[in-house]
Short mmCIF file of C-alpha atoms in Angstrom, two decimals:
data_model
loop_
_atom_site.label_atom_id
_atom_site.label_comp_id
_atom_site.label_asym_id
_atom_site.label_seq_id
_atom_site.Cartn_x
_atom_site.Cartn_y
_atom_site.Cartn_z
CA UNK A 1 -10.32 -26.25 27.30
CA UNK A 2 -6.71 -26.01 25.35
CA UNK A 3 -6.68 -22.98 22.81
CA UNK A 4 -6.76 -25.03 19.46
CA UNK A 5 -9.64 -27.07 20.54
CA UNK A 6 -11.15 -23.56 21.88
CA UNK A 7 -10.46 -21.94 18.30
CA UNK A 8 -12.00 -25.50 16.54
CA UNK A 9 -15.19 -25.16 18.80
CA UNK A 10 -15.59 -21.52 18.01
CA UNK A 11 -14.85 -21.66 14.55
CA UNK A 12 -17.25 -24.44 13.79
CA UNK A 13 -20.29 -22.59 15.83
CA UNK A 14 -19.93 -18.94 14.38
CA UNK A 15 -19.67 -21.05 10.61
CA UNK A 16 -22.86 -22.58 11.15
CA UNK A 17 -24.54 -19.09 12.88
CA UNK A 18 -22.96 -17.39 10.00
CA UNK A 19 -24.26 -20.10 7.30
CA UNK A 20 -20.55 -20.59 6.29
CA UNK A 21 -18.40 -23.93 5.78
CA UNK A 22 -14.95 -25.29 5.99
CA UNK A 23 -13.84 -27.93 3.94
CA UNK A 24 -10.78 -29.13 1.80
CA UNK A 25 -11.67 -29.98 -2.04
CA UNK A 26 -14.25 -31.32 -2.81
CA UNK A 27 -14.04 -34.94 -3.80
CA UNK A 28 -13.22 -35.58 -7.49
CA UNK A 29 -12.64 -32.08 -8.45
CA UNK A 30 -9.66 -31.45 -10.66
CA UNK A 31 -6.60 -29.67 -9.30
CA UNK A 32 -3.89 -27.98 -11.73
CA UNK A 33 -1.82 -30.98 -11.38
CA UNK A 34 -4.18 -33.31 -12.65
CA UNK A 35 -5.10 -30.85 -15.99
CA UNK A 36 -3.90 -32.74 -19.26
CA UNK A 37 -1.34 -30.85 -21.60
CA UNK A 38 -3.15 -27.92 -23.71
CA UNK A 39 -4.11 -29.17 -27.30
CA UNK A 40 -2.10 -27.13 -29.90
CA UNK A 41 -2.61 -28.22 -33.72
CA UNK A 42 0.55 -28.15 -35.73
CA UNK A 43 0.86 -25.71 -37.97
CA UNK A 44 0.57 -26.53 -41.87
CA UNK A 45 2.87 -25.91 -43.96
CA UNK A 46 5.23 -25.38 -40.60
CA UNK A 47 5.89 -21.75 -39.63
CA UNK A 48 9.57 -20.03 -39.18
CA UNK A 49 9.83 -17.82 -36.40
CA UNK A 50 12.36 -16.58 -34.34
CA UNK A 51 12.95 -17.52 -30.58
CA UNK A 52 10.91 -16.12 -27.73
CA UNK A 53 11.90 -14.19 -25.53
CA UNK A 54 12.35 -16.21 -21.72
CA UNK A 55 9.72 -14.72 -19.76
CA UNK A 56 10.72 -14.27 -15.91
CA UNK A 57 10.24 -17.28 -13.30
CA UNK A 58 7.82 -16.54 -11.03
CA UNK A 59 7.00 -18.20 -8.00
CA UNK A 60 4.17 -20.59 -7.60
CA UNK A 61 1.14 -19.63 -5.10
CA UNK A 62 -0.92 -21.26 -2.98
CA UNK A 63 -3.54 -19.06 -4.75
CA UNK A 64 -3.21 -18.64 -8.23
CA UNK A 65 -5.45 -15.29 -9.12
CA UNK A 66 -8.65 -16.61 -10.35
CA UNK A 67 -8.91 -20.13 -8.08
CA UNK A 68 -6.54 -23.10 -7.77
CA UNK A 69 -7.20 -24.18 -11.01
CA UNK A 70 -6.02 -21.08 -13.03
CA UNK A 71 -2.55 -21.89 -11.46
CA UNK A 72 -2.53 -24.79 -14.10
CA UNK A 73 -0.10 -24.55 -17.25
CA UNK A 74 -2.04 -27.15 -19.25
CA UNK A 75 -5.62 -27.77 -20.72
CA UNK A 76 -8.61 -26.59 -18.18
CA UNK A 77 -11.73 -27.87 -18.45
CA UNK A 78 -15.27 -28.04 -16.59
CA UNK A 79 -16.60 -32.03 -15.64
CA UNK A 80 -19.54 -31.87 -17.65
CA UNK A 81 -18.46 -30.07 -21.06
CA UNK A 82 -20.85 -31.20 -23.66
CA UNK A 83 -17.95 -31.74 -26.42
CA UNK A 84 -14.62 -31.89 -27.42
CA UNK A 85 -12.75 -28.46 -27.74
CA UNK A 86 -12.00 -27.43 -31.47
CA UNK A 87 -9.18 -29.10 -33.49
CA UNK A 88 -8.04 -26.17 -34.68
CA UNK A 89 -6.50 -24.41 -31.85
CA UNK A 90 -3.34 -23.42 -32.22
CA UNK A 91 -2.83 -20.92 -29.44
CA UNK A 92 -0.45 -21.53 -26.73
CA UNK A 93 -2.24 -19.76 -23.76
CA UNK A 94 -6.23 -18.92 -23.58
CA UNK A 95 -9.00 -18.10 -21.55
CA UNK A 96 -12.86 -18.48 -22.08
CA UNK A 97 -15.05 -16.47 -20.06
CA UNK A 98 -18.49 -14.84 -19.18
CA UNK A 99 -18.37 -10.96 -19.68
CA UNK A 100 -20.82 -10.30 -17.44
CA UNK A 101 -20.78 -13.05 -14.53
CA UNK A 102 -16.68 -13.57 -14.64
CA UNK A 103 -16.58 -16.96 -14.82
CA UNK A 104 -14.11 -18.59 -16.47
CA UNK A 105 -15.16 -21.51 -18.59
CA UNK A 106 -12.70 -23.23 -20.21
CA UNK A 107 -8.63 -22.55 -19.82
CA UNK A 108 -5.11 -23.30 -21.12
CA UNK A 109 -2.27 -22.03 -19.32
CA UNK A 110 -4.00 -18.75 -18.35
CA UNK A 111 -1.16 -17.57 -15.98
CA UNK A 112 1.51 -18.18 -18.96
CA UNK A 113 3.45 -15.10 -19.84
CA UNK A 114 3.56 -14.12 -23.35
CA UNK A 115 4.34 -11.09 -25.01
CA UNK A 116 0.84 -9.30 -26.10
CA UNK A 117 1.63 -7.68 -29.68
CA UNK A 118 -1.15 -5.10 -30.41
CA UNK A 119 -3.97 -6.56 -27.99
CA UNK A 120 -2.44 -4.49 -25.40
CA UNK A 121 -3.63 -1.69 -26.98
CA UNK A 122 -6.99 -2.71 -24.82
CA UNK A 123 -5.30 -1.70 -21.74
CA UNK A 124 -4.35 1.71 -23.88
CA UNK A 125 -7.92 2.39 -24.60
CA UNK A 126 -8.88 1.38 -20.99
CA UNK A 127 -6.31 4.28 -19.04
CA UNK A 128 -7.19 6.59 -21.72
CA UNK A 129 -10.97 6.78 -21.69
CA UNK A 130 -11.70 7.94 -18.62
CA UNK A 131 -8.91 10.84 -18.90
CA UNK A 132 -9.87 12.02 -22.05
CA UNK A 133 -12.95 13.65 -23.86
CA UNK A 134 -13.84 12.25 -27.66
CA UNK A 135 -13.98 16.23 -28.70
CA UNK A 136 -10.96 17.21 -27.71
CA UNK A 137 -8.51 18.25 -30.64
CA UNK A 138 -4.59 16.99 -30.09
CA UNK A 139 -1.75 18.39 -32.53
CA UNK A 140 0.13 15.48 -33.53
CA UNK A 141 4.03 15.49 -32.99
CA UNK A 142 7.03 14.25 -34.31
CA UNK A 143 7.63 11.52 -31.52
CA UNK A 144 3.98 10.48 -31.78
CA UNK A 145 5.19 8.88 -34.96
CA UNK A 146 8.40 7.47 -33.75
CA UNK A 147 7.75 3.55 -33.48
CA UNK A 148 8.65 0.84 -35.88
CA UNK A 149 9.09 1.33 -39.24
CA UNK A 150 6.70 -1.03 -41.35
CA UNK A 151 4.06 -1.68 -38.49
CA UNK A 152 0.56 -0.75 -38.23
CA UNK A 153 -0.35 3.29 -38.32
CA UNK A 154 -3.09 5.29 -39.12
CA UNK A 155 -1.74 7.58 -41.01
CA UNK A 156 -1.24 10.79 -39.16
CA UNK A 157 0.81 13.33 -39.56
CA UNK A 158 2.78 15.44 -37.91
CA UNK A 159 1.23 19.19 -37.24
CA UNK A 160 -2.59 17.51 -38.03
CA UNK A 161 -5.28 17.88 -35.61
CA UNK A 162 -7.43 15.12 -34.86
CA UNK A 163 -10.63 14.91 -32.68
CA UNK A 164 -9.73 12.05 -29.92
CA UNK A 165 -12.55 10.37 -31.06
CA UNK A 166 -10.90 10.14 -34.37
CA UNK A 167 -7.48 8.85 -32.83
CA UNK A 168 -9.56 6.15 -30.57
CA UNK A 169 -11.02 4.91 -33.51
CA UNK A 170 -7.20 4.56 -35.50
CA UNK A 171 -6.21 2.52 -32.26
CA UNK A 172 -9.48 0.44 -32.36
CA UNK A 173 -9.86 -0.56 -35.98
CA UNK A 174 -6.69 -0.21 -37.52
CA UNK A 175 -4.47 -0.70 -34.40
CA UNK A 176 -2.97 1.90 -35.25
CA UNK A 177 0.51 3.09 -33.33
CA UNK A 178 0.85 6.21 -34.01
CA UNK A 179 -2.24 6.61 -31.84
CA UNK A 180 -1.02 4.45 -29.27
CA UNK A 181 1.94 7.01 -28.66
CA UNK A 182 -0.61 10.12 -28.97
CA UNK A 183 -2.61 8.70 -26.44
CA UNK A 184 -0.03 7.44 -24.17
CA UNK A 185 1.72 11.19 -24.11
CA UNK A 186 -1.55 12.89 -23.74
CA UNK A 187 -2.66 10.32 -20.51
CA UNK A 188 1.38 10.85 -18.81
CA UNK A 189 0.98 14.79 -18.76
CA UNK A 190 4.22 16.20 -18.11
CA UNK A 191 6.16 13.45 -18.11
CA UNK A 192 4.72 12.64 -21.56
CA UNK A 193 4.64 8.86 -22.90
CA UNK A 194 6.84 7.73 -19.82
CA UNK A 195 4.03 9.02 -17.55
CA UNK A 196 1.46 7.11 -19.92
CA UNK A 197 3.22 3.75 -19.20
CA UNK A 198 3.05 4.33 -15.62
CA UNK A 199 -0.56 4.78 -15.88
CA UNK A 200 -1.08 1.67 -17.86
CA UNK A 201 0.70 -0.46 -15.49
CA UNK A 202 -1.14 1.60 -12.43
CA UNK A 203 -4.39 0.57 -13.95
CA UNK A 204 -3.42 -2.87 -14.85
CA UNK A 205 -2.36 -3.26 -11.04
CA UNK A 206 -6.07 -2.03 -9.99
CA UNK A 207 -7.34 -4.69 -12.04
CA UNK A 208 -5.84 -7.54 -10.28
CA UNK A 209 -3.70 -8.26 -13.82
CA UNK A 210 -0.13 -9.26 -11.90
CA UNK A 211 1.17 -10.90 -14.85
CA UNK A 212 0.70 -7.65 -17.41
CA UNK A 213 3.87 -5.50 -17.29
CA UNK A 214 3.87 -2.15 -20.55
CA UNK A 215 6.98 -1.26 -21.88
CA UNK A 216 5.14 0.37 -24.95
CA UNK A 217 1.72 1.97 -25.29
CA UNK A 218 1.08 0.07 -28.91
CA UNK A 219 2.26 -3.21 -27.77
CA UNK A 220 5.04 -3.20 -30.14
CA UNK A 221 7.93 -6.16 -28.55
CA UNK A 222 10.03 -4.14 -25.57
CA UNK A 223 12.21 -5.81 -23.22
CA UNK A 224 9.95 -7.06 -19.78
CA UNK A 225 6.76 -6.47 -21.79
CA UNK A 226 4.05 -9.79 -21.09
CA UNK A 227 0.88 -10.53 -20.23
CA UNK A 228 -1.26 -13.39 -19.87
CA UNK A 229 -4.56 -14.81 -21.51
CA UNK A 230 -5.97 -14.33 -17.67
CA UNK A 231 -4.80 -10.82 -17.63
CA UNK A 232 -6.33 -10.04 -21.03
CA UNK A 233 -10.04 -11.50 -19.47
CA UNK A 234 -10.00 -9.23 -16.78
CA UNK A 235 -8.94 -6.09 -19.23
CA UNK A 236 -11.43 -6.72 -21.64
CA UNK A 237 -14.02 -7.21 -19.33
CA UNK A 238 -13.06 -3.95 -18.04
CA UNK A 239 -13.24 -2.11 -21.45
CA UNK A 240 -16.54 -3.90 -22.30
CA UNK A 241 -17.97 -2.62 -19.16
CA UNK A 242 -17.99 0.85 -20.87
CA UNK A 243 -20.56 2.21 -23.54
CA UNK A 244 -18.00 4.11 -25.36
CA UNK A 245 -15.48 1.17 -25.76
CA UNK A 246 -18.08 -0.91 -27.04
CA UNK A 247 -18.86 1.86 -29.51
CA UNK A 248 -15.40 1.92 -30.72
CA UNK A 249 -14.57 -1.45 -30.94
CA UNK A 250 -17.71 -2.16 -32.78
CA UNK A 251 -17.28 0.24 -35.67
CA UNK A 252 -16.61 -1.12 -38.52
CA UNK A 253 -15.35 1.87 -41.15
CA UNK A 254 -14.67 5.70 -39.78
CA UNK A 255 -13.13 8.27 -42.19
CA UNK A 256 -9.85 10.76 -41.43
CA UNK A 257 -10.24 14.19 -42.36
CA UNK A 258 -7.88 15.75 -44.29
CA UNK A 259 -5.01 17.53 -42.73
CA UNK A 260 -3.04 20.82 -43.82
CA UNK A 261 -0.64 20.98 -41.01
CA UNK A 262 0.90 24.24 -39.98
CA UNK A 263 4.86 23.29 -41.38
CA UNK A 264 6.89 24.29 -44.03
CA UNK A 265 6.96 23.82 -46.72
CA UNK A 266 2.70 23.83 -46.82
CA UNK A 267 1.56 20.73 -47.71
CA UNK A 268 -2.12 18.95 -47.78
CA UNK A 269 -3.24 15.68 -46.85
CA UNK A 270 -6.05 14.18 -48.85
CA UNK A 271 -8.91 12.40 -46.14
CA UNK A 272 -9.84 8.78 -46.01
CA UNK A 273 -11.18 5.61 -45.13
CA UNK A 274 -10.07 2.64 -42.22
CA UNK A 275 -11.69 -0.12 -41.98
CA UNK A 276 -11.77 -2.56 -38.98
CA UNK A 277 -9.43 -5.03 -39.53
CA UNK A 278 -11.08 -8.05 -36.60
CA UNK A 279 -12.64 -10.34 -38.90
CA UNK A 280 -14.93 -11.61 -36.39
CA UNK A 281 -17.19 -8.70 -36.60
CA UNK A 282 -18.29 -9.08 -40.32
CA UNK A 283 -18.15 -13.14 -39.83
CA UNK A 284 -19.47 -14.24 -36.16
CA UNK A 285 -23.34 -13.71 -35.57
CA UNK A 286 -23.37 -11.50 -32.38
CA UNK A 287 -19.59 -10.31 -32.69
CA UNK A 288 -19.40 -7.11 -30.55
CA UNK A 289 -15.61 -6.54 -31.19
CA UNK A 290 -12.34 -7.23 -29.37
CA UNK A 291 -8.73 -7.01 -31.07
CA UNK A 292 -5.99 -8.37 -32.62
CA UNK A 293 -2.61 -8.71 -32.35
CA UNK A 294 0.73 -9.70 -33.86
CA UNK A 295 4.63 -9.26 -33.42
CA UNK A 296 7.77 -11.53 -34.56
CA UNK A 297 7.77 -12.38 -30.82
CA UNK A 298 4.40 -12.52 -29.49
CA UNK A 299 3.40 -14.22 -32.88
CA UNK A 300 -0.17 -14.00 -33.37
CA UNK A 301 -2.55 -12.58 -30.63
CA UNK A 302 -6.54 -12.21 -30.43
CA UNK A 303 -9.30 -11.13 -28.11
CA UNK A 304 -12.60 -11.51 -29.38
CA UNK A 305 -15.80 -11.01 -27.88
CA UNK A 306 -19.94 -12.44 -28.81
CA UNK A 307 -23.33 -12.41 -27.44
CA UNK A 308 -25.73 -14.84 -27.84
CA UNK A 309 -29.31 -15.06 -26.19
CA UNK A 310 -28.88 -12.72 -23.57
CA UNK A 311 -25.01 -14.19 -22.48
CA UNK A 312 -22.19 -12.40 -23.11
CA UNK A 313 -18.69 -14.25 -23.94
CA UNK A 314 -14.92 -13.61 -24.32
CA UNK A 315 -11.57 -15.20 -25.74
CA UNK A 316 -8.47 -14.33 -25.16
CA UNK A 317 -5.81 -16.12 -27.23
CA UNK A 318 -1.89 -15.88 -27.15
CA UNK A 319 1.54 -17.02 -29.14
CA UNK A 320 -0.53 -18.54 -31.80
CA UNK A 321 -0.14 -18.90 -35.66
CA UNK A 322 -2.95 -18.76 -38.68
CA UNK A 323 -2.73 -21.99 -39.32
CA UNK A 324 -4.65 -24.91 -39.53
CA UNK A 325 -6.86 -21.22 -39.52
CA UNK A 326 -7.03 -17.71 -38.97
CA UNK A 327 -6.82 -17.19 -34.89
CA UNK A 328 -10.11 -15.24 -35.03
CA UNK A 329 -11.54 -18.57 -36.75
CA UNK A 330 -9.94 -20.42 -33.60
CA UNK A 331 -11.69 -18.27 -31.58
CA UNK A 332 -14.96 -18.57 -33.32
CA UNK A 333 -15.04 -22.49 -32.44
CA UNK A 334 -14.36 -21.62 -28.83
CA UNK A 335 -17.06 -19.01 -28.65
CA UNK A 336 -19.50 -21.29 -30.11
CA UNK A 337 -18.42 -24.36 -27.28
CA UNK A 338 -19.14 -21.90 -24.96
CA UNK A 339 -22.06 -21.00 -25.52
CA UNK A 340 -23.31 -24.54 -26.15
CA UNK A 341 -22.19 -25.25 -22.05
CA UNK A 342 -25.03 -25.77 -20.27
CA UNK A 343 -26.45 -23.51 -17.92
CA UNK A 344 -25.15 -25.60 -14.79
CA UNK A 345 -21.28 -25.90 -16.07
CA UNK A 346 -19.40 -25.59 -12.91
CA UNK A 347 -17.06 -22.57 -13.84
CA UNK A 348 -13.29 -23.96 -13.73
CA UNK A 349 -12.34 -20.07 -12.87
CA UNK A 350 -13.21 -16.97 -11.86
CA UNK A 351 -12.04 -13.07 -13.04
CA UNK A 352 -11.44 -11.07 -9.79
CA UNK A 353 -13.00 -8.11 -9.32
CA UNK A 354 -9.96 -5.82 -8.80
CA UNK A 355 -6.74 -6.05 -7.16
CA UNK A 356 -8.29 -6.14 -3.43
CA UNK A 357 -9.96 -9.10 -4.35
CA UNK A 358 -6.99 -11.14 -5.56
CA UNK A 359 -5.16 -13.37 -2.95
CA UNK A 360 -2.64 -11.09 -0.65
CA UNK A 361 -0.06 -13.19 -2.31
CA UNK A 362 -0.42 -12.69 -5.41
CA UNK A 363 -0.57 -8.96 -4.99
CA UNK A 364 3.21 -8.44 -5.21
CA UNK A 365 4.02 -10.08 -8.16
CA UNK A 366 2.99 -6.65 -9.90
CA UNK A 367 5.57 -3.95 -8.73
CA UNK A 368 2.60 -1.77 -9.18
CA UNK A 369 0.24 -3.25 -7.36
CA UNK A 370 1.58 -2.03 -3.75
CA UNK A 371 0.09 1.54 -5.07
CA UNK A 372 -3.16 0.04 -6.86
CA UNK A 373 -6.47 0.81 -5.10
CA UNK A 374 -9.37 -0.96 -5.30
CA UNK A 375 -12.20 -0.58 -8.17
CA UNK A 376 -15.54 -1.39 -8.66
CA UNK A 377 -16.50 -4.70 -10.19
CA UNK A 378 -17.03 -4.50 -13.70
CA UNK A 379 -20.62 -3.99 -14.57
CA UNK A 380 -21.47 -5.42 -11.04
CA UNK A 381 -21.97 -3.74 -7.63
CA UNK A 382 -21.12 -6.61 -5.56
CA UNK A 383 -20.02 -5.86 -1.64
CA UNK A 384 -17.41 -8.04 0.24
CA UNK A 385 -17.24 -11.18 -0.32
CA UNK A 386 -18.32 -14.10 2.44
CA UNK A 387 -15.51 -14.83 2.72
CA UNK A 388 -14.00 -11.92 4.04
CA UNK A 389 -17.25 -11.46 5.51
CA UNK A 390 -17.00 -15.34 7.73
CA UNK A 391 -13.06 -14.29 8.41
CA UNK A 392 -14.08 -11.48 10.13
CA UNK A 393 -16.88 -12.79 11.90
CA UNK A 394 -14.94 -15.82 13.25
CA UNK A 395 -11.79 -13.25 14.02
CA UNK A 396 -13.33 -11.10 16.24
CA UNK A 397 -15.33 -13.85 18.13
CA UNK A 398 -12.15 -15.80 19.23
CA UNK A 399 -11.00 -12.69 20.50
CA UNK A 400 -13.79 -11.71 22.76
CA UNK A 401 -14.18 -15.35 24.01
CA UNK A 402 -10.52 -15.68 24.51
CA UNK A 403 -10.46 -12.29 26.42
CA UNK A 404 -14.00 -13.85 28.32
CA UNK A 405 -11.85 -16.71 29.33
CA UNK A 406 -9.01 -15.01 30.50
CA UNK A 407 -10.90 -12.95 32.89
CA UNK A 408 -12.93 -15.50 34.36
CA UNK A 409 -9.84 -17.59 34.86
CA UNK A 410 -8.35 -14.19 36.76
CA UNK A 411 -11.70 -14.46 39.04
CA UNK A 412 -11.58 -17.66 39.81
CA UNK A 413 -8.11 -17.87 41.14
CA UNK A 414 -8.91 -15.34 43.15
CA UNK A 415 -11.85 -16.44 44.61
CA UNK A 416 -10.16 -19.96 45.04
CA UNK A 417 -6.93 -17.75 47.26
CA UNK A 418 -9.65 -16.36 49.09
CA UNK A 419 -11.37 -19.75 50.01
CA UNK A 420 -8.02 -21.06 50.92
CA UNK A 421 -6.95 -18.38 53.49
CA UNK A 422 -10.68 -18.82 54.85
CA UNK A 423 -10.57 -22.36 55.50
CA UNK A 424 -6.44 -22.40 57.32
CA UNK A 425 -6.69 -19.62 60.18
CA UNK A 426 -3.56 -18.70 61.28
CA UNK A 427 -2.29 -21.03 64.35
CA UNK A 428 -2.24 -20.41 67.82
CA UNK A 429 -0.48 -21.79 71.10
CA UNK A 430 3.06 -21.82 72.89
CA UNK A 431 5.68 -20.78 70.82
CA UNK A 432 3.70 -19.99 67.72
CA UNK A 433 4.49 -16.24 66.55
CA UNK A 434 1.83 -13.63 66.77
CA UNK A 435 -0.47 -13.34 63.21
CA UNK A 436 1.34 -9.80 61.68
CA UNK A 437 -0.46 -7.00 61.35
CA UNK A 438 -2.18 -7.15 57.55
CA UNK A 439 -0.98 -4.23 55.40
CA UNK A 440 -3.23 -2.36 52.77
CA UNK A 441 -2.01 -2.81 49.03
CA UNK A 442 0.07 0.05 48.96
CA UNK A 443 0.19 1.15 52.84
CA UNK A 444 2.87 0.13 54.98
CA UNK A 445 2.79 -0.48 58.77
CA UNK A 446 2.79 3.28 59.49
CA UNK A 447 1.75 4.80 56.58
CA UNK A 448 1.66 4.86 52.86
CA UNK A 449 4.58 2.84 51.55
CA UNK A 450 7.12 5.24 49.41
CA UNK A 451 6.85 4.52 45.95
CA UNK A 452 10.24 3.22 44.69
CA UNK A 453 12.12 6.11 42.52
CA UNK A 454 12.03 6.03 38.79
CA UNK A 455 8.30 3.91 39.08
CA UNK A 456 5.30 5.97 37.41
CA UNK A 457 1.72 5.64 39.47
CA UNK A 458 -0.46 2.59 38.30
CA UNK A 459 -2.96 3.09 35.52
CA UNK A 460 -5.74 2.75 38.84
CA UNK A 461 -3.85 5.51 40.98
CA UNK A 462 -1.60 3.00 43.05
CA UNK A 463 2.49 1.82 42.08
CA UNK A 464 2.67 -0.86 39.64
CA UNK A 465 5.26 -3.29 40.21
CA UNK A 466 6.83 -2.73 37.00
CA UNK A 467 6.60 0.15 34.94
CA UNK A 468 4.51 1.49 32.14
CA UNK A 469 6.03 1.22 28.92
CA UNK A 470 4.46 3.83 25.83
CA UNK A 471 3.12 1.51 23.13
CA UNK A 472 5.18 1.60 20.11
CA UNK A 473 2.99 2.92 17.09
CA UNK A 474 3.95 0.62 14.53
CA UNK A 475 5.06 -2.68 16.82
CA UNK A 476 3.10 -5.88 18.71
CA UNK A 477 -0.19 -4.92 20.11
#
C-alpha cells in the first residue's frame, strides 16, 4: 500500500474510532473574504481630528486567532441574526461576545490595530491584581504624577498614602493616570514602571492578545502602542473572571481621604468624592461595568459589559466618535442585539483560552509571546481540546503502523531469500566448482573474522558494517 494512501486509510479509521471528522468548510458558510464593509455612521456635525498613526503591516495567517472569520477587516455577522445591527455605530473596529462561553457574536474588523486610549488601563488592573493586596499603603512619588498635562488624574499627591484599594478604584472610575503609573512602578519592582510594562505585555502574551503591544501603563498615545477590539474581548473577559475586578468596576462613587504629606513646606489636602465616569452603569439595565477611553489618536474608545437572564455579554469598541451618539449609547444597541440572538446563533468567533490555545502561527506576532505560558481558561476548567486530542491520536497511530509495516516487510524478504536458496541447490557434475564452505556472520574460514580498525562492536555484540554515530541532542531523530 503507498504511504499517502496508508496515512488516508489510517487517518480516516482512528477519526471515526475517535468520533472525530475531517472536512473543508462547510457549504455556504461565510469566509472573511466574503464579509461586507463594516457600517460606520458619519459623524454629525463632522469631527476634526488629527491623523492616525500607521499601525505596522502584519502578515496575514492561515489562522487568524479566534477562527477564519476573525481574520476579516469588514462587517461579521452570524446567518441567522434576527435584525439589522444599530444605525448608530460609529466605531471603526468591534467585537461582541459571551463573557462566559467566549463566543464571539457579531464582529467588525476585530484584528484591526488601533491605539487603545484609557481602556488599556483593563490590562493595568489585570497584571496588577494578582500582585498586589487592596490594604497595602503606597507613598505616592513625584514620577507617579509625571504624564500629560490636562488628562485624566485622580488627584494624588505627591508624599500621600493611599490604600491600593483606594488607587484601584482612581484607575477604575475616574481612569485616573496618576494611578496607572503608581501601579505600573509598584507591579515592575526594581526596575520600576519599565518593569510594569514588561509585565503588561507578559500577561497580554499569556492571554493569546498578539495584537496588544503597552508603551504606557494609562494608555496615554506612545509610539508602537495598539491593540485590537479582539484583544480587548479576551482582556476583559479575563478581568471579569475575577470577584474583585467586578467589584471595582462596578462602583459607582468612592471617596479620597485627605492627605498631609510629609514635605515642606506642610501642607493639607482636603478629602473627596469620584464618581464613575461609564455611563452605562447608571443607564443600561444589568450594566456590570467596563471602561472608557479617549486620546487625540485613538479617538474615542469603550468596553462595556451587561447581563441579562442568566447570559453575560461584552463590547469592545475602537477609533470611534460621539456622534450620531455617545459610544457607550453605541454600545448599548449592540448589547441589546445580542442578547435578542437566539439561543442557536452559530457563533461567527471564538476568544481563545490563552496563548497555548491560539494557532502556532499566530504566536509570534507578539514579541512576548515566545516567554508567555499557558493560563487557565477564564472562568472555565476546560482540558485539551479534540483537536489536539484527534492530532495526537492519529500521530502516534501512523507511527506504530508505519513501524508494523516496516518490520513485516524486513520478515518477509527474508523469509522469501530463504525460500529461494531452498528451492536452487547448488549444482553438481564435471567441471562445476565445489559448493564453499558457508561462513558464520562474523566467523571466517578459520576463525573469528578481525574486526576492521576504527569499527565499534554492533549494538547485538557483533561488527556493524558501518559505524555507530552518537545522536545529536538537538538534530533529526
Amino acid at each position: 500500500m503507498r504511504p499517502v494512501r496508508l496515512a488516508a486509510a489510517v487517518l480516516t479509521l482512528v477519526c471515526a474510532v475517535s468520533g472525530l471528522t475531517v472536512t473543508g468548510p462547510a457549504a455556504g458558510t461565510a469566509t472573511a473574504a466574503d464579509d461586507p464593509r463594516c457600517p460606520i455612521a458619519k459623524a454629525s456635525p463632522p469631527v476634526t481630528a488629527p491623523p492616525r498613526p500607521t499601525p505596522p503591516t502584519t502578515e496575514d495567517t492561515e489562522d487568524p486567532v479566534g477562527g477564519e472569520r476573525m481574520g476579516s477587516d469588514g462587517l461579521v455577522l452570524p446567518g441567522n441574526s434576527p435584525a439589522a445591527l444599530p444605525k448608530s455605530l460609529n466605531a471603526h473596529a468591534w467585537v461582541l461576545a459571551d463573557l462566559d462561553s467566549g463566543e464571539v457574536l457579531a464582529a467588525c474588523a476585530p484584528h484591526a490595530l488601533h491605539a487603545p486610549a484609557s481602556t488599556l488601563k483593563l490590562l493595568t488592573a489585570l497584571t496588577a491584581l494578582p500582585r498586589v493586596k487592596p490594604d497595602q499603603v503606597v507613598t505616592v512619588t513625584a514620577g507617579d504624577l509625571a504624564f500629560e498635562s490636562g488628562s485624566s488624574a485622580v488627584g494624588l499627591v505627591e508624599g500621600g498614602r493611599y490604600r491600593l484599594e483606594t488607587v484601584l478604584l482612581g484607575l477604575m472610575l475616574v481612569s485616573g493616570n496618576d494611578a496607572a503609573n503608581v501601579l505600573a512602578r509598584l507591579i515592575g519592582g526594581d526596575s520600576g514602571v519599565k518593569g510594569g510594562l514588561a509585565a503588561m505585555n507578559a500577561t497580554a502574551a499569556k492571554l493569546g492578545a498578539n495584537d496588544t503591544h503597552a508603551v504606557t501603563p494609562s494608555g496615554l498615545d506612545g509610539p508602537g502602542q495598539w491593540t485590537s477590539a479582539y484583544d480587548l474581548a479576551l482582556i476583559a473577559r479575563a478581568d471579569f473572571a475575577r470577584a474583585d475586578f467586578r467589584k471595582y468596576t462596578a462602583t459607582k462613587s468612592a471617596q479620597i481621604p485627605p492627605q498631609q504629606p510629609n514635605v515642606q513646606p506642610p501642607r493639607k489636602y482636603a478629602g473627596f468624592q469620584i464618581q464613575n465616569d461609564n455611563k452605562l452603569l447608571y443607564n443600561y439595565p444589568g450594566a456590570i461595568g467596563g471602561k472608557t477611553g479617549f486620546t487625540d489618536q485613538a479617538r474615542h474608545t469603550f468596553v462595556g459589559a451587561a447581563t441579562r437572564n442568566g447570559r453575560r455579554l461584552v463590547v469592545t469598541m475602537l477609533d470611534g466618535e460621539h456622534r450620531p451618539e455617545p459610544l457607550w449609547k453605541q454600545a448599548a444597541g449592540l448589547l441589546d442585539w445580542g442578547f435578542a440572538l437566539p439561543a442557536a446563533a452559530e457563533p461567527v468567533g471564538r476568544l481563545v483560552n490563552g496563548a497555548n490555545d491560539a494557532p502556532a502561527a499566530e504566536r509570534t506576532r507578539n514579541p512576548d509571546a515566545a516567554r508567555a505560558d499557558a493560563v487557565p481558561p477564564a472562568g472555565t476548567e476546560e482540558g485539551p481540546s479534540a483537536y489536539f486530542v484527534g492530532a495526537g491520536v492519529v500521530g502516534v497511530s501512523l507511527l506504530v503502523v508505519g513501524v508494523g509495516l516496516l518490520r513485516a516487510r524486513q520478515v518477509r524478504a527474508r523469509s522469501a531469500r530463504r525460500r529461494r536458496s531452498a528451492r536452487l541447490p547448488h549444482p553438481v557434475g564435471p567441471g562445476t566448482p565445489p559448493r564453499p564452505p558457508r561462513r558464520e556472520p562474523d566467523r571466517g574460514p578459520s576463525g573469528p573474522r578481525p574486526r576492521p580498525a576504527g569499527r565499534p562492536p554492533h549494538r547485538y555484540g557483533g561488527s556493524s558494517s558501518r559505524p555507530n554515530r552518537p545522536r545529536q541532542p538537538d538534530g533529526p531523530r
